[in-house]
Amino acid sequence: MSASIVLAADDPAGLARFYGALLQVEPQPGLSGTHWRVAWPAGGWLEIYAPSRSHPQPQQLGRLALCLQRQADRTGAVAVLNTWITAALGLGASLQEPPRVEPFGAEAWLLDPEGNRLLLLVMPAA
């Protein structure tokens, strides 16, 4: 058995490049010219595809979000998060809420280039 996360996208190749760059992996072509795969850190794949015209998937904000996590290094969770946010913004994301420190780590809510919610979370160094 395997598992995937599936995202509909207007520009699947562009969104695959965005997540590939954030995850520091090379996106891979999928099952068709409008399907891309990005290796997911916890295993499985992020499957990005263009929906068929007979089954459109409108953009929408909801309670579901992708969460990418990193461990803090010697510079601290906030510094790592700020560097990561800058990289995501440079790749086409937009900041939805300013970064904040929570008891479990430093986090920031963004929107990816297609408007999907994305949480960047930096856990304190162990």
PDB file of C-alpha atoms in Angstrom:
ATOM      1  CA  MET A   1       0.000   0.000   0.000  1.00  0.00           C
ATOM      2  CA  SER A   2       1.146   3.545  -0.641  1.00  0.00           C
ATOM      3  CA  ALA A   3      -0.283   6.998  -0.080  1.00  0.00           C
ATOM      4  CA  SER A   4      -0.209  10.296  -1.936  1.00  0.00           C
ATOM      5  CA  ILE A   5      -1.347  13.853  -1.454  1.00  0.00           C
ATOM      6  CA  VAL A   6      -3.213  15.154  -4.506  1.00  0.00           C
ATOM      7  CA  LEU A   7      -3.400  18.802  -5.580  1.00  0.00           C
ATOM      8  CA  ALA A   8      -5.331  20.134  -8.557  1.00  0.00           C
ATOM      9  CA  ALA A   9      -3.526  22.972 -10.305  1.00  0.00           C
ATOM     10  CA  ASP A  10      -4.022  25.351 -13.209  1.00  0.00           C
ATOM     11  CA  ASP A  11      -0.269  25.050 -13.903  1.00  0.00           C
ATOM     12  CA  PRO A  12       0.837  21.598 -12.668  1.00  0.00           C
ATOM     13  CA  ALA A  13       4.414  21.929 -13.928  1.00  0.00           C
ATOM     14  CA  GLY A  14       4.829  25.322 -12.268  1.00  0.00           C
ATOM     15  CA  LEU A  15       3.406  24.133  -8.964  1.00  0.00           C
ATOM     16  CA  ALA A  16       5.614  21.026  -9.117  1.00  0.00           C
ATOM     17  CA  ARG A  17       8.670  23.282  -9.590  1.00  0.00           C
ATOM     18  CA  PHE A  18       7.571  25.396  -6.585  1.00  0.00           C
ATOM     19  CA  TYR A  19       7.237  22.390  -4.251  1.00  0.00           C
ATOM     20  CA  GLY A  20      10.321  20.696  -5.704  1.00  0.00           C
ATOM     21  CA  ALA A  21      12.373  23.808  -4.916  1.00  0.00           C
ATOM     22  CA  LEU A  22      10.936  24.114  -1.390  1.00  0.00           C
ATOM     23  CA  LEU A  23      11.581  20.426  -0.690  1.00  0.00           C
ATOM     24  CA  GLN A  24      14.919  20.445  -2.521  1.00  0.00           C
ATOM     25  CA  VAL A  25      13.917  17.540  -4.784  1.00  0.00           C
ATOM     26  CA  GLU A  26      13.508  17.253  -8.536  1.00  0.00           C
ATOM     27  CA  PRO A  27       9.866  17.044  -9.701  1.00  0.00           C
ATOM     28  CA  GLN A  28       9.139  14.042 -11.909  1.00  0.00           C
ATOM     29  CA  PRO A  29       6.739  13.741 -14.832  1.00  0.00           C
ATOM     30  CA  GLY A  30       3.654  11.752 -13.915  1.00  0.00           C
ATOM     31  CA  LEU A  31       1.160   9.681 -15.844  1.00  0.00           C
ATOM     32  CA  SER A  32       0.370  12.348 -18.457  1.00  0.00           C
ATOM     33  CA  GLY A  33       1.593  15.691 -19.714  1.00  0.00           C
ATOM     34  CA  THR A  34      -0.552  17.443 -17.104  1.00  0.00           C
ATOM     35  CA  HIS A  35       0.550  15.320 -14.124  1.00  0.00           C
ATOM     36  CA  TRP A  36       3.672  15.800 -12.004  1.00  0.00           C
ATOM     37  CA  ARG A  37       5.020  14.040  -8.913  1.00  0.00           C
ATOM     38  CA  VAL A  38       7.149  15.439  -6.110  1.00  0.00           C
ATOM     39  CA  ALA A  39       8.667  13.094  -3.507  1.00  0.00           C
ATOM     40  CA  TRP A  40       7.086  13.833  -0.119  1.00  0.00           C
ATOM     41  CA  PRO A  41       9.473  13.911   2.883  1.00  0.00           C
ATOM     42  CA  ALA A  42       7.328  11.548   4.965  1.00  0.00           C
ATOM     43  CA  GLY A  43       7.107   9.075   2.097  1.00  0.00           C
ATOM     44  CA  GLY A  44       4.780   8.826  -0.847  1.00  0.00           C
ATOM     45  CA  TRP A  45       4.221  11.576  -3.361  1.00  0.00           C
ATOM     46  CA  LEU A  46       2.680  14.971  -3.812  1.00  0.00           C
ATOM     47  CA  GLU A  47       0.661  14.369  -7.000  1.00  0.00           C
ATOM     48  CA  ILE A  48      -0.061  17.576  -8.920  1.00  0.00           C
ATOM     49  CA  TYR A  49      -2.408  17.461 -11.884  1.00  0.00           C
ATOM     50  CA  ALA A  50      -4.630  19.580 -14.105  1.00  0.00           C
ATOM     51  CA  PRO A  51      -8.234  18.487 -13.585  1.00  0.00           C
ATOM     52  CA  SER A  52     -10.182  17.345 -16.625  1.00  0.00           C
ATOM     53  CA  ARG A  53     -12.703  19.737 -18.099  1.00  0.00           C
ATOM     54  CA  SER A  54     -15.450  17.246 -17.252  1.00  0.00           C
ATOM     55  CA  HIS A  55     -14.438  17.282 -13.549  1.00  0.00           C
ATOM     56  CA  PRO A  56     -13.205  20.820 -12.769  1.00  0.00           C
ATOM     57  CA  GLN A  57     -11.705  21.578  -9.360  1.00  0.00           C
ATOM     58  CA  PRO A  58     -12.280  25.248  -8.485  1.00  0.00           C
ATOM     59  CA  GLN A  59      -9.749  27.021  -6.322  1.00  0.00           C
ATOM     60  CA  GLN A  60     -10.952  27.335  -2.742  1.00  0.00           C
ATOM     61  CA  LEU A  61      -9.662  28.059   0.711  1.00  0.00           C
ATOM     62  CA  GLY A  62     -10.503  25.445   3.253  1.00  0.00           C
ATOM     63  CA  ARG A  63      -9.228  23.910   6.437  1.00  0.00           C
ATOM     64  CA  LEU A  64      -6.934  21.490   4.678  1.00  0.00           C
ATOM     65  CA  ALA A  65      -3.331  22.646   4.267  1.00  0.00           C
ATOM     66  CA  LEU A  66       0.037  21.182   3.430  1.00  0.00           C
ATOM     67  CA  CYS A  67       2.585  21.362   6.224  1.00  0.00           C
ATOM     68  CA  LEU A  68       6.319  21.287   5.595  1.00  0.00           C
ATOM     69  CA  GLN A  69       8.547  20.865   8.638  1.00  0.00           C
ATOM     70  CA  ARG A  70      12.217  21.420   9.351  1.00  0.00           C
ATOM     71  CA  GLN A  71      14.363  21.254  12.452  1.00  0.00           C
ATOM     72  CA  ALA A  72      15.985  24.426  13.739  1.00  0.00           C
ATOM     73  CA  ASP A  73      19.746  24.672  13.469  1.00  0.00           C
ATOM     74  CA  ARG A  74      22.201  26.647  15.584  1.00  0.00           C
ATOM     75  CA  THR A  75      20.735  29.938  14.261  1.00  0.00           C
ATOM     76  CA  GLY A  76      17.371  29.139  15.883  1.00  0.00           C
ATOM     77  CA  ALA A  77      13.865  28.332  14.709  1.00  0.00           C
ATOM     78  CA  VAL A  78      12.898  31.909  13.835  1.00  0.00           C
ATOM     79  CA  ALA A  79      15.992  32.503  11.683  1.00  0.00           C
ATOM     80  CA  VAL A  80      15.472  29.211   9.825  1.00  0.00           C
ATOM     81  CA  LEU A  81      11.792  30.058   9.310  1.00  0.00           C
ATOM     82  CA  ASN A  82      12.540  33.555   7.999  1.00  0.00           C
ATOM     83  CA  THR A  83      15.056  32.162   5.499  1.00  0.00           C
ATOM     84  CA  TRP A  84      12.523  29.544   4.376  1.00  0.00           C
ATOM     85  CA  ILE A  85       9.770  32.180   4.014  1.00  0.00           C
ATOM     86  CA  THR A  86      12.057  34.341   1.884  1.00  0.00           C
ATOM     87  CA  ALA A  87      12.765  31.349  -0.383  1.00  0.00           C
ATOM     88  CA  ALA A  88       9.043  30.521  -0.682  1.00  0.00           C
ATOM     89  CA  LEU A  89       8.144  34.136  -1.492  1.00  0.00           C
ATOM     90  CA  GLY A  90      10.871  34.211  -4.143  1.00  0.00           C
ATOM     91  CA  LEU A  91       9.295  31.104  -5.696  1.00  0.00           C
ATOM     92  CA  GLY A  92       5.872  32.735  -5.944  1.00  0.00           C
ATOM     93  CA  ALA A  93       4.190  32.103  -2.574  1.00  0.00           C
ATOM     94  CA  SER A  94       2.446  34.844  -0.640  1.00  0.00           C
ATOM     95  CA  LEU A  95       2.425  35.340   3.101  1.00  0.00           C
ATOM     96  CA  GLN A  96      -1.038  34.777   4.563  1.00  0.00           C
ATOM     97  CA  GLU A  97      -0.148  35.460   8.209  1.00  0.00           C
ATOM     98  CA  PRO A  98       3.048  36.800   9.741  1.00  0.00           C
ATOM     99  CA  PRO A  99       5.421  34.298  11.334  1.00  0.00           C
ATOM    100  CA  ARG A 100       4.932  33.547  15.007  1.00  0.00           C
ATOM    101  CA  VAL A 101       6.492  31.465  17.734  1.00  0.00           C
ATOM    102  CA  GLU A 102       4.335  28.787  19.321  1.00  0.00           C
ATOM    103  CA  PRO A 103       5.245  26.331  22.109  1.00  0.00           C
ATOM    104  CA  PHE A 104       5.927  23.638  19.473  1.00  0.00           C
ATOM    105  CA  GLY A 105       8.076  25.800  17.156  1.00  0.00           C
ATOM    106  CA  ALA A 106       8.058  28.754  14.772  1.00  0.00           C
ATOM    107  CA  GLU A 107       5.379  28.791  12.078  1.00  0.00           C
ATOM    108  CA  ALA A 108       4.108  30.844   9.168  1.00  0.00           C
ATOM    109  CA  TRP A 109       1.016  30.435   6.982  1.00  0.00           C
ATOM    110  CA  LEU A 110       1.448  31.073   3.284  1.00  0.00           C
ATOM    111  CA  LEU A 111      -0.430  30.525   0.046  1.00  0.00           C
ATOM    112  CA  ASP A 112       1.395  28.628  -2.701  1.00  0.00           C
ATOM    113  CA  PRO A 113       1.382  30.064  -6.254  1.00  0.00           C
ATOM    114  CA  GLU A 114      -2.024  28.413  -6.907  1.00  0.00           C
ATOM    115  CA  GLY A 115      -3.603  29.729  -3.684  1.00  0.00           C
ATOM    116  CA  ASN A 116      -3.359  26.528  -1.604  1.00  0.00           C
ATOM    117  CA  ARG A 117      -2.717  26.968   2.114  1.00  0.00           C
ATOM    118  CA  LEU A 118       0.801  26.028   3.198  1.00  0.00           C
ATOM    119  CA  LEU A 119       2.170  25.911   6.729  1.00  0.00           C
ATOM    120  CA  LEU A 120       5.934  26.192   7.184  1.00  0.00           C
ATOM    121  CA  LEU A 121       6.875  24.867  10.612  1.00  0.00           C
ATOM    122  CA  VAL A 122      10.340  24.887  12.165  1.00  0.00           C
ATOM    123  CA  MET A 123      10.667  22.641  15.188  1.00  0.00           C
ATOM    124  CA  PRO A 124      13.109  23.565  17.971  1.00  0.00           C
ATOM    125  CA  ALA A 125      16.510  21.872  17.847  1.00  0.00           C
ATOM    126  CA  ALA A 126      16.508  18.584  19.728  1.00  0.00           C
TER     127      ALA A 126
END
